Coordinates of C-alpha atoms and ligand atoms in Angstrom, one line a residue:
X1 CA 83.0 136.7 61.5
X2 CA 86.0 136.0 63.6
X3 CA 87.7 132.2 64.4
X4 CA 88.3 131.3 68.0
X5 CA 89.9 128.0 69.2
X6 CA 91.3 126.9 73.0
X7 CA 93.6 124.2 73.5
X8 CA 94.4 122.3 77.0
X9 CA 96.7 118.7 77.1
X10 CA 99.9 117.9 77.0
X11 CA 101.4 118.9 74.1
X12 CA 103.2 122.7 73.6
X13 CA 99.7 124.6 73.0
X14 CA 101.1 127.5 70.9
X15 CA 101.4 125.4 67.4
X16 CA 98.3 123.6 67.9
X17 CA 96.6 127.0 68.4
X18 CA 98.6 128.8 64.9
X19 CA 97.6 125.3 62.8
X20 CA 94.3 125.9 64.6
X21 CA 93.7 129.6 63.5
X22 CA 95.2 129.0 59.9
X23 CA 92.0 126.4 59.7
X24 CA 89.6 129.2 60.3
X25 CA 91.3 132.1 58.7
X26 CA 88.6 132.3 55.9
X27 CA 86.4 133.6 59.2
X28 CA 88.1 136.7 59.7
X29 CA 91.7 137.6 58.7
X30 CA 92.2 141.4 59.8
X31 CA 94.3 140.5 62.5
X32 CA 95.7 137.5 64.7
X33 CA 96.2 136.5 68.4
X34 CA 97.2 134.1 70.8
X35 CA 97.2 133.6 74.8
X36 CA 99.5 130.9 76.3
X37 CA 100.2 130.1 80.4
X38 CA 103.7 129.9 80.5
X39 CA 104.4 129.6 84.3
X40 CA 101.6 131.3 86.2
X41 CA 101.7 134.0 84.1
X42 CA 99.8 134.9 80.8
X43 CA 101.8 135.3 77.6
X44 CA 99.9 137.0 74.6
X45 CA 101.4 137.8 71.4
X46 CA 99.1 139.7 68.5
X47 CA 99.6 141.0 64.8
X48 CA 98.2 143.3 62.7
X49 CA 97.2 141.4 58.6
X50 CA 97.5 137.7 58.1
X51 CA 97.9 135.1 60.3
X52 CA 101.7 135.0 58.5
X53 CA 102.3 137.8 61.0
X54 CA 101.9 136.2 64.1
X55 CA 103.3 133.1 62.6
X56 CA 106.5 135.0 62.1
X57 CA 105.9 137.1 65.4
X58 CA 106.2 133.6 67.4
X59 CA 109.6 132.3 66.0
X60 CA 107.7 129.9 63.8
X61 CA 105.3 128.3 67.0
X62 CA 108.5 127.5 69.0
X63 CA 108.0 130.4 71.2
X64 CA 105.9 130.9 74.5
X65 CA 106.3 127.5 75.8
X66 CA 103.0 126.4 77.6
X67 CA 100.3 123.4 77.5
X68 CA 97.0 125.5 77.6
X69 CA 96.1 128.7 75.6
X70 CA 93.4 130.2 73.3
X71 CA 94.1 131.7 70.0
X72 CA 91.7 134.2 67.3
X73 CA 91.6 135.1 63.8
X74 CA 89.5 138.6 63.6
X75 CA 87.1 139.8 61.2
X76 CA 87.0 143.5 62.3
X77 CA 83.7 144.9 63.6
X78 CA 84.7 147.2 66.9
X79 CA 87.6 148.8 66.4
X80 CA 89.8 149.3 63.4
X81 CA 92.0 146.1 62.5
X82 CA 95.5 147.2 64.2
X83 CA 97.6 145.4 66.8
X84 CA 96.0 146.9 69.9
X85 CA 92.5 145.8 69.1
X86 CA 93.3 142.2 67.9
X87 CA 92.4 139.9 70.1
X88 CA 92.9 138.4 72.8
X89 CA 92.3 140.9 75.6
X90 CA 93.8 141.0 78.8
X91 CA 92.1 141.9 82.2
X92 CA 93.8 145.0 83.9
X93 CA 95.3 142.8 86.1
X94 CA 96.7 140.5 83.7
X95 CA 94.8 137.8 85.2
X96 CA 93.0 136.7 82.8
X97 CA 92.9 136.7 78.7
X98 CA 89.8 136.2 76.5
X99 CA 89.1 136.3 73.0
X100 CA 85.6 136.1 71.5
X101 CA 83.7 135.8 68.4
X102 CA 80.2 137.8 68.3
X103 CA 79.5 141.4 69.2
X104 CA 78.6 142.4 72.8
X105 CA 76.0 144.9 72.2
X106 CA 75.6 146.1 75.8
X107 CA 79.6 146.8 75.8
X108 CA 79.4 150.6 76.4
X109 CA 77.2 151.0 79.5
X110 CA 79.3 147.9 80.9
X111 CA 82.8 150.2 79.9
X112 CA 81.2 153.4 81.6
X113 CA 80.5 151.0 85.0
X114 CA 83.7 149.9 84.7
X115 CA 85.3 152.7 84.5
X116 CA 83.6 154.2 87.5
X117 CA 85.2 152.0 89.3
X118 CA 88.4 152.3 87.9
X119 CA 89.1 150.2 85.5
X120 CA 91.4 151.7 82.2
X121 CA 91.0 149.8 78.6
X122 CA 93.2 150.2 75.9
X123 CA 91.3 148.9 72.9
X124 CA 88.5 150.3 71.5
X125 CA 86.9 146.4 71.1
X126 CA 83.9 145.5 73.3
X127 CA 85.8 142.2 74.3
X128 CA 88.1 144.2 76.5
X129 CA 85.5 144.9 77.9
X130 CA 84.6 141.2 78.7
X131 CA 87.9 140.8 80.3
X132 CA 88.0 143.2 82.9
X133 CA 83.8 141.9 84.1
X134 CA 85.3 138.6 84.7
X135 CA 88.6 140.4 86.9
X136 CA 85.5 142.7 88.7
X137 CA 83.7 139.4 89.9
X138 CA 86.9 137.1 90.6
X139 CA 86.9 135.9 94.3
X140 CA 89.3 132.9 93.6
X141 CA 86.5 130.9 91.7
X142 CA 87.7 131.2 87.9
X143 CA 83.7 129.4 87.0
X144 CA 81.8 131.2 89.1
X145 CA 83.6 134.8 87.4
X146 CA 83.0 133.9 84.2
X147 CA 79.6 133.1 84.5
X148 CA 78.6 136.3 86.5
X149 CA 80.2 138.5 84.2
X150 CA 78.8 136.3 80.9
X151 CA 75.0 136.5 83.1
X152 CA 75.1 140.7 82.3
X153 CA 76.2 140.3 78.4
X154 CA 74.0 140.8 75.8
X155 CA 74.6 140.2 72.3
X156 CA 75.9 137.7 70.4
X157 CA 79.2 135.4 71.5
X158 CA 81.5 132.9 71.3
X159 CA 84.3 133.2 74.2
X160 CA 87.6 131.4 75.1
X161 CA 89.0 132.9 78.1
X162 CA 92.3 131.8 80.5
X163 CA 93.1 132.2 84.2
X164 CA 96.4 132.6 85.2
X165 CA 95.7 131.3 88.3
X166 CA 94.0 128.2 86.7
X167 CA 96.5 127.4 83.9
X168 CA 95.1 124.0 83.2
X169 CA 91.9 125.3 82.2
X170 CA 90.2 127.0 79.3
X171 CA 86.9 128.1 79.7
X172 CA 84.6 127.8 76.5
X173 CA 81.0 130.2 76.4
X174 CA 78.4 129.8 73.4
X175 CA 75.6 132.5 72.8
X176 CA 74.2 132.6 69.6
X177 CA 78.2 131.8 68.4
X178 CA 79.2 128.1 67.2
X179 CA 81.6 126.9 69.9
X180 CA 82.4 123.2 69.4
X181 CA 84.7 121.2 72.0
X182 CA 86.8 118.3 70.9
X183 CA 87.8 115.4 72.9
X184 CA 91.2 114.5 73.0
X185 CA 93.1 111.7 74.5
X186 CA 94.9 113.6 77.3
X187 CA 94.2 117.1 75.4
X188 CA 91.3 118.9 74.5
X189 CA 90.2 121.6 72.4
X190 CA 87.5 124.1 71.4
X191 CA 87.4 126.2 68.4
X192 CA 84.7 128.0 66.2
X193 CA 84.5 125.4 63.4
X194 CA 85.5 121.6 63.3
X195 CA 87.9 122.1 60.4
X196 CA 90.3 123.1 63.1
X197 CA 89.9 119.8 65.3
X198 CA 89.5 117.2 62.7
X199 CA 93.2 117.1 62.7
X200 CA 93.6 115.9 66.0
X201 CA 90.2 114.5 67.1
X202 CA 86.8 113.5 65.2
X203 CA 84.7 113.1 68.4
X204 CA 83.4 116.6 68.8
X205 CA 80.8 117.9 71.7
X206 CA 78.7 121.0 69.7
X207 CA 77.3 123.6 72.4
X208 CA 74.1 124.9 72.5
X209 CA 73.4 128.7 73.2
X210 CA 74.2 129.5 76.7
X211 CA 76.1 126.9 77.7
X212 CA 80.1 126.7 79.4
X213 CA 82.4 124.3 78.5
X214 CA 85.2 124.3 81.7
X215 CA 88.1 122.3 79.4
X216 CA 90.7 120.7 81.1
X217 CA 93.6 117.9 79.3
X218 CA 91.7 115.1 81.5
X219 CA 88.0 116.6 81.8
X220 CA 85.5 118.5 79.6
X221 CA 82.0 119.3 81.9
X222 CA 79.4 121.0 79.7
X223 CA 77.0 123.5 81.8
X224 CA 73.9 125.1 81.4
X225 CA 73.0 129.1 82.4
X226 CA 72.5 128.5 85.4
X227 CA 75.6 126.4 86.2
X228 CA 74.7 123.0 86.2
X229 CA 76.2 120.4 84.6
X230 CA 74.4 118.7 81.5
X231 CA 74.9 115.5 79.5
X232 CA 76.2 116.0 76.0
X233 CA 75.9 114.0 72.9
X234 CA 79.6 113.1 71.5
X235 CA 79.4 113.5 67.8
X236 CA 81.7 111.6 65.2
X237 CA 83.1 114.4 62.3
X238 CA 81.8 112.8 58.6
X239 CA 84.9 113.4 57.0
X240 CA 88.9 113.8 57.4
X241 CA 90.9 117.0 57.4
X242 CA 92.4 116.3 53.6
X243 CA 88.7 117.4 52.8
X244 CA 89.6 120.8 54.6
X245 CA 93.2 121.2 52.3
X246 CA 93.6 122.2 48.9
X247 CA 94.6 119.2 47.5
X248 CA 97.1 120.3 44.9
X249 CA 94.6 123.2 43.7
X250 CA 96.4 126.7 43.5
X251 CA 93.2 127.8 45.2
X252 CA 90.1 126.4 47.6
X253 CA 87.9 128.0 45.7
X254 CA 88.7 126.2 42.1
X255 CA 88.9 122.6 44.1
X256 CA 85.8 123.2 45.6
X257 CA 84.5 124.4 42.0
X258 CA 86.0 120.9 40.5
X259 CA 84.0 118.9 43.6
X260 CA 81.0 120.2 42.9
X261 CA 79.7 117.1 40.6
X262 CA 80.5 114.8 43.6
X263 CA 79.2 117.0 46.3
X264 CA 76.2 116.9 44.4
X265 CA 75.6 113.4 44.4
X266 CA 76.4 113.4 48.2
X267 CA 73.4 115.7 48.4
X268 CA 71.0 113.9 46.4
X269 CA 71.7 110.0 46.3
X270 CA 71.2 109.4 50.7
X271 CA 67.6 110.8 49.6
X272 CA 66.7 108.5 47.0
X273 CA 65.4 105.5 48.1
X274 CA 63.4 103.0 45.7
X275 CA 63.1 105.2 42.9
X276 CA 61.3 107.5 45.6
X277 CA 62.7 110.7 47.4
X278 CA 62.9 110.1 51.0
X279 CA 64.2 113.7 52.8
X280 CA 66.0 112.4 56.0
X281 CA 63.5 113.3 59.4
X282 CA 61.7 116.1 57.2
X283 CA 58.4 114.3 56.5
X284 CA 55.4 116.2 55.4
X285 CA 52.1 114.7 54.4
X286 CA 49.9 115.7 51.9
X287 CA 47.6 116.7 53.9
X288 CA 50.0 119.1 56.1
X289 CA 51.3 120.5 52.4
X290 CA 47.9 121.0 51.2
X291 CA 47.5 123.4 54.4
X292 CA 50.5 125.2 53.0
X293 CA 49.1 128.7 51.6
X294 CA 52.7 130.3 51.2
X295 CA 57.0 129.4 51.0
X296 CA 59.0 131.6 51.9
X297 CA 62.5 131.1 51.1
X298 CA 64.9 133.7 52.6
X299 CA 68.6 133.9 53.0
X300 CA 71.6 136.4 51.9
X301 CA 74.2 137.0 49.3
X302 CA 74.6 133.5 46.6
X303 CA 72.0 131.3 49.6
X304 CA 69.1 134.4 48.4
X305 CA 70.1 133.7 45.1
X306 CA 70.1 129.8 45.2
X307 CA 66.5 130.4 46.6
X308 CA 66.1 132.6 43.4
X309 CA 66.4 129.9 41.3
X310 CA 64.8 127.4 43.5
X311 CA 61.3 129.2 43.3
X312 CA 60.7 128.0 40.0
X313 CA 61.2 124.9 40.4
X314 CA 58.8 124.8 43.6
X315 CA 56.4 126.8 42.2
X316 CA 56.2 125.1 38.9
X317 CA 55.6 121.7 40.4
X318 CA 53.7 122.1 43.5
X319 CA 51.8 125.3 42.1
X320 CA 52.8 126.7 46.1
X321 CA 53.4 130.6 45.9
X322 CA 57.1 131.4 47.0
X323 CA 58.2 134.3 47.8
X324 CA 62.0 134.8 48.3
X325 CA 63.3 137.1 51.1
X326 CA 67.1 138.7 51.7
X327 CA 66.8 137.9 55.4
X328 CA 68.4 141.3 56.0
X329 CA 65.3 142.9 54.9
X330 CA 62.9 140.1 55.7
X331 CA 62.2 140.6 59.6
X332 CA 61.7 144.8 59.0
X333 CA 59.1 144.7 56.1
X334 CA 56.5 143.4 59.1
X335 CA 56.3 139.8 57.0
X336 CA 52.7 138.2 56.7
X337 CA 53.5 134.8 57.7
X338 CA 51.6 132.7 59.7
X339 CA 51.0 129.0 60.8
X340 CA 50.0 128.4 56.3
X341 CA 53.7 129.5 55.6
X342 CA 56.7 127.0 55.2
X343 CA 60.1 129.0 55.7
X344 CA 63.0 127.5 54.1
X345 CA 66.1 129.0 55.2
X346 CA 69.5 128.8 53.4
X347 CA 72.8 128.9 55.0
X348 CA 76.4 127.2 53.7
X349 CA 77.8 128.4 56.9
X350 CA 74.4 127.8 58.8
X351 CA 75.6 130.8 60.9
X352 CA 74.4 134.0 59.4
X353 CA 73.2 136.8 61.6
X354 CA 70.7 138.0 59.3
X355 CA 69.2 134.7 58.1
X356 CA 69.2 133.3 62.1
X357 CA 67.4 136.4 63.0
X358 CA 64.7 135.9 60.2
X359 CA 64.1 132.6 61.0
X360 CA 63.6 133.6 64.5
X361 CA 60.9 136.4 63.4
X362 CA 59.3 133.8 61.1
X363 CA 58.8 131.7 64.0
X364 CA 57.5 134.4 66.3
X365 CA 54.6 134.6 63.5
X366 CA 53.9 130.5 63.4
X367 CA 55.9 129.2 60.7
X368 CA 57.5 126.4 59.9
X369 CA 60.9 126.4 59.6
X370 CA 62.8 123.9 57.1
X371 CA 66.4 124.7 57.3
X372 CA 68.6 123.7 54.5
X373 CA 72.4 124.2 55.6
X374 CA 75.9 122.8 55.0
X375 CA 77.5 123.1 58.2
X376 CA 76.6 120.0 60.9
X377 CA 75.2 121.5 64.1
X378 CA 75.4 124.7 63.7
X379 CA 73.0 127.5 64.9
X380 CA 70.8 127.8 62.0
X381 CA 70.1 123.9 61.7
X382 CA 69.5 123.5 66.0
X383 CA 67.2 126.5 65.5
X384 CA 65.1 125.1 62.5
X385 CA 62.4 122.7 62.8
X386 CA 64.1 120.3 60.4
X387 CA 67.0 120.5 58.4
X388 CA 68.6 119.0 55.3
X389 CA 71.8 119.1 55.2
X390 CA 74.0 120.1 51.9
X391 CA 76.5 117.3 53.0
X392 CA 78.8 119.4 50.5
X393 CA 82.3 119.3 53.1
X394 CA 83.7 121.8 54.4
X395 CA 84.2 124.8 51.9
X396 CA 86.7 127.2 52.9
X397 CA 86.9 129.7 50.0
X398 CA 84.4 132.7 50.9
X399 CA 82.7 132.3 47.4
X400 CA 80.5 129.6 47.7
X401 CA 80.5 127.1 45.4
X402 CA 79.5 123.7 45.8
X403 CA 77.6 125.3 49.0
X404 CA 75.4 126.7 46.2
X405 CA 74.6 124.4 43.7
X406 CA 74.2 121.7 47.2
X407 CA 71.7 124.2 47.9
X408 CA 69.6 123.8 44.8
X409 CA 69.5 120.1 44.3
X410 CA 68.4 120.5 47.7
X411 CA 65.4 122.5 46.8
X412 CA 64.6 120.4 43.7
X413 CA 64.6 117.7 45.8
X414 CA 62.0 119.2 47.6
X415 CA 60.1 120.3 44.8
X416 CA 59.7 117.4 43.4
X417 CA 58.8 115.7 46.9
X418 CA 56.5 118.2 47.4
X419 CA 54.4 117.8 43.9
X420 CA 54.5 114.2 44.4
X421 CA 52.9 114.3 47.7
X422 CA 50.7 116.8 45.9
X423 CA 49.8 114.7 43.2
X424 CA 50.6 117.3 41.3
X425 CA 52.5 114.9 38.1
X426 CA 51.7 111.2 37.4
X427 CA 54.1 108.7 38.5
X428 CA 55.7 108.8 34.8
X429 CA 56.8 112.7 35.0
X430 CA 58.1 112.5 38.6
X431 CA 60.2 109.7 37.4
X432 CA 61.3 112.3 34.4
X433 CA 62.3 114.6 36.7
X434 CA 64.0 112.1 39.6
X435 CA 66.0 111.4 36.7
X436 CA 67.1 114.7 35.3
X437 CA 67.9 115.8 38.6
X438 CA 69.9 112.4 39.4
X439 CA 71.9 113.4 36.3
X440 CA 72.6 117.2 37.2
X441 CA 75.9 115.5 39.0
X442 CA 76.9 114.4 35.1
X443 CA 76.0 117.5 33.7
X444 CA 77.7 119.6 36.1
X445 CA 80.8 117.5 35.4
X446 CA 80.2 117.9 31.6
X447 CA 79.7 122.0 32.3
X448 CA 83.1 122.0 33.9
X449 CA 84.9 119.8 31.3
X450 CA 83.3 122.0 28.1
X451 CA 84.6 125.1 30.0
X452 CA 87.9 124.6 31.8
X453 CA 90.0 125.4 28.7
X454 CA 88.1 127.6 27.1
X455 CA 87.3 130.1 30.0
X456 CA 91.7 130.9 31.2
X457 CA 91.4 132.3 27.6
X458 CA 88.4 134.3 27.7
X459 CA 89.4 135.4 30.9
X460 CA 92.0 137.5 29.8
X461 CA 89.6 139.5 27.4
X462 CA 87.6 140.6 30.6
X463 CA 89.9 141.0 33.4
X464 CA 90.6 144.9 32.9
X465 CA 87.2 145.4 31.7
X466 CA 85.5 148.3 34.5
X467 CA 81.7 147.0 34.6
X468 CA 80.3 143.6 33.2
X469 CA 76.5 143.1 32.6
X470 CA 74.7 140.0 33.7
X471 CA 71.3 139.6 31.5
X472 CA 68.5 136.7 31.9
X473 CA 64.9 135.9 31.7
X474 CA 63.5 133.7 34.7
X475 CA 65.7 130.9 35.5
X476 CA 68.5 132.8 33.5
X477 CA 68.2 136.2 35.5
X478 CA 68.5 134.3 38.6
X479 CA 71.7 132.7 37.5
X480 CA 72.7 135.8 36.1
X481 CA 72.4 137.5 39.8
X482 CA 74.7 134.6 40.7
X483 CA 77.2 135.3 38.3
X484 CA 77.5 139.2 38.9
X485 CA 77.9 138.2 42.8
X486 CA 80.9 135.9 41.9
X487 CA 82.9 138.1 39.3
X488 CA 82.3 141.0 42.3
X489 CA 83.3 139.0 45.6
X490 CA 86.6 137.9 43.7
X491 CA 87.6 139.8 40.8
X492 CA 86.9 143.3 42.4
X493 CA 85.0 144.5 38.6
X494 CA 81.9 146.0 39.6
X495 CA 78.8 143.7 38.0
X496 CA 75.5 144.1 37.5
X497 CA 72.8 141.4 37.1
X498 CA 69.3 142.5 35.1
X499 CA 66.6 141.4 33.7
X500 CA 66.9 141.0 30.0
X501 CA 63.7 142.3 29.5
X502 CA 64.3 145.2 32.1
X503 CA 67.0 146.6 30.3
X504 CA 65.3 148.9 27.7
X505 CA 63.7 150.7 30.7
X506 CA 66.6 152.6 31.6
X507 CA 69.6 150.2 32.2
X508 CA 70.7 149.9 28.0
X509 CA 71.6 153.7 28.9
X510 CA 74.7 152.6 30.4
X511 CA 75.5 150.2 27.0
X512 CA 78.0 151.4 25.5
X513 CA 81.1 150.5 22.8
X514 CA 83.0 146.8 23.9
X515 CA 80.5 147.2 27.4
X516 CA 81.0 143.2 28.0
X517 CA 77.5 141.9 28.2
X518 CA 77.3 138.1 29.8
X519 CA 73.9 136.7 28.2
X520 CA 72.3 133.3 30.0
X521 CA 70.4 131.9 27.7
X522 CA 69.5 128.1 29.1
X523 CA 65.5 128.9 29.4
X524 CA 64.5 126.9 26.1
X525 CA 61.2 128.5 26.5
X526 CA 62.7 132.2 26.2
X527 CA 65.6 131.6 23.9
X528 CA 63.9 134.0 21.1
X529 CA 63.1 136.7 23.7
X530 CA 66.9 136.5 25.2
X531 CA 68.3 136.8 21.5
X532 CA 66.7 139.8 20.7
X533 CA 67.6 141.6 24.3
X534 CA 71.2 140.3 22.7
X535 CA 70.7 142.3 19.7
X536 CA 69.5 145.2 21.4
X537 CA 72.9 145.6 23.5
X538 CA 74.9 144.4 20.4
X539 CA 73.2 147.6 18.5
X540 CA 74.9 149.5 21.3
X541 CA 78.5 148.4 21.0
X542 CA 77.9 145.9 23.4
X543 CA 79.8 142.9 23.3
X544 CA 78.4 140.2 24.1
X545 CA 79.3 136.6 25.5
X546 CA 76.4 134.1 25.4
X547 CA 75.9 131.1 27.4
X548 CA 74.0 128.3 26.0
X549 CA 74.0 124.9 24.7
X550 CA 75.1 123.6 22.0
X551 CA 71.7 123.5 19.9
X552 CA 71.3 126.8 20.2
X553 CA 72.2 128.1 16.9
X554 CA 70.6 131.5 16.8
X555 CA 72.2 132.9 20.0
X556 CA 75.4 131.0 19.0
X557 CA 75.5 133.8 15.4
X558 CA 74.7 136.3 17.7
X559 CA 77.2 136.3 19.8
X560 CA 80.8 137.6 20.0
X561 CA 81.9 134.5 22.6
X562 CA 79.7 131.3 23.8
X563 CA 80.2 129.0 26.6
X564 CA 78.6 125.7 26.2
X565 CA 76.7 123.8 29.4
X566 CA 74.3 120.6 28.3
X567 CA 70.8 121.1 28.2
X568 CA 69.4 120.6 30.9
X569 CA 65.1 120.9 32.3
X570 CA 64.9 124.2 32.5
X571 CA 63.7 125.0 36.1
X572 CA 66.9 122.4 37.3
X573 CA 69.4 124.4 34.7
X574 CA 70.7 126.7 36.9
X575 CA 72.4 124.0 38.8
X576 CA 74.7 123.8 35.2
X577 CA 74.2 127.5 34.3
X578 CA 76.7 128.7 36.8
X579 CA 79.3 126.5 36.8
X580 CA 80.9 128.5 33.8
X581 CA 79.8 131.9 35.4
X582 CA 81.7 130.5 38.5
X583 CA 85.0 129.9 36.4
X584 CA 84.8 132.9 34.5
X585 CA 85.3 135.1 38.2
X586 CA 87.6 132.7 39.3
X587 CA 89.8 133.2 35.9
X588 CA 89.0 137.2 35.9
X589 CA 90.3 137.0 39.8
X590 CA 93.0 134.8 39.0
X591 CA 94.2 137.6 35.7
X592 CA 93.7 139.9 38.2
X593 CA 95.9 138.5 41.4
X594 CA 93.4 139.0 43.4
X595 CA 93.4 136.9 47.0
X596 CA 90.7 134.7 45.6
X597 CA 90.1 132.3 48.8
X598 CA 90.1 135.9 50.9
X599 CA 88.6 138.4 48.9
X600 CA 89.1 141.7 50.8
X601 CA 86.8 143.0 53.3
X602 CA 84.8 139.8 53.2
X603 CA 84.5 136.7 55.6
X604 CA 83.1 133.4 55.1
X605 CA 79.9 134.1 57.2
X606 CA 78.7 137.2 58.3
X607 CA 78.0 136.5 61.8
X608 CA 77.0 140.2 62.6
X609 CA 73.8 142.2 61.6
Ligands
AGP701 C1 79.1 134.1 48.8 O1 80.2 133.8 47.8 C2 79.0 134.8 49.4 N1 80.1 134.5 50.0 C3 78.2 135.3 50.3 O2 77.3 135.9 49.5 C4 77.5 134.1 51.2 O3 76.7 133.6 50.4 C5 76.4 134.7 51.8 O4 76.9 135.4 53.4 C6 75.3 133.9 53.2 O5 76.3 133.1 53.7 P1 75.7 131.5 54.1 O6 74.8 131.0 52.7 O7 76.6 131.2 55.1 O8 74.5 132.4 54.9

């Protein structure tokens, strides 16, 4: 995933472009670049590596005088991350510059066609081909050349384009990649993410697939795919820029871990009215629910793990079978989906290409789709039949935390809502479980308080380990999946999650003296079984860190170290048990000196398949 930004107005463009890129650096940080219109020419600067390199190269934003321009921060797909492949790319005649988020799938054939017509290219990228394609269609009409070139493209792309002949105009194009227009006073913007705009304006327009935005300082015109102007709704961003800043924390990830009680409360509160669960615009009658023969939850990464956790609550309360599928696998397995299937699509960013593709596959086969998404107006949110927004606020750290726990509570609310509609529980049990869900913010805060001091010290013990095992059963196994991913993706220590009962069927061969094993023991009905698994690994020399509640005396006696969480209703316990695992990964990564908010090779949302 990359971040693109465009500006035109009365202020110097460069500082605004650099500021916007700094707020989108989490989208990709292999390289960055800008193109500014200066005195009828396009001036381009770009730099390999972090944005700071570009800032220094442009005199801390004082170079490149001009009032319109585009910028880009890159997560490399085509071509190694170096200066030549960095965006912006320029047409052969130097008249056009372009930045791009996404992939042009037919760039090779277009490149060959252009080379046959005498065009020569300097980079390995698909993006440079688009600049030349626009040039090849240009006869003085900027918009016509852009639309003609874009009509030839196949793939997913958000484009920002400038033309030396039209110094006050920046062009934005969106196709299966987000682009949001920001409306200012005497200035206008576009960017891949609202976080790049909200310092300047909270009035935004979300472009739909296939739309173009012709942006000038005093006017924005949005066109559809055939070039006809379309009326667009202006939305108001619900949060301030402070929400997208570190607020005194060393890393965004730690801030977002600490924000979870409030974020989870924000996800729950608006959906409880008069002691009943009200799910926004999502209304399913008992008759409609009775027609659902299967629920398929599909997602990637941590969102997939949220589905693995949520599945237990949905099946336990509604007795509707739930399958949890990796989105990247789902569409290639000839899935058994029909009009009696409800698909729940989980995605913090709402832009993950694999997850979007799975949604479209499910729709094609007749499923109705509920999306659980954090980013308002994102592609997946717009494609689904119904959306439950996480209301977690912007999540900047690449490793998700509040995005994960707010997904969990929405799955729990859905489970209880559906169980009530299907009369699977009486009013007393409904009220009791609703109380349990409403107590999650307090319990999450308690889990933070119980471990905030202990874990930094414990991290010293684990930070130089070669590998760490995370084991658990049922809901605890689902949590172990997320704990292992957190550890891998920010501390770079190999970590493996394993169903505790499965260890003895092979993997226990890897347990040696001193092998660290994190045992998640929060599922009350399985404590004894997991206790036996702890004995199994300890008998082979493992060093066990148990995660449980204070009442669990047996586990505490057996483990080498224990992390405590408050006892929680079992099917909802993952929302609390995950907290110490997030903190453990964070402090181990910190002890390793890792770049916690921007881990190597990763991006906040993977918008390529
Ligand atoms: C989680 O910490 C990772 N950043 C990654 O696994 C992420 O959960 C996955 O890419 C899915 O992203 P999404 O929720 O935005 O679709």
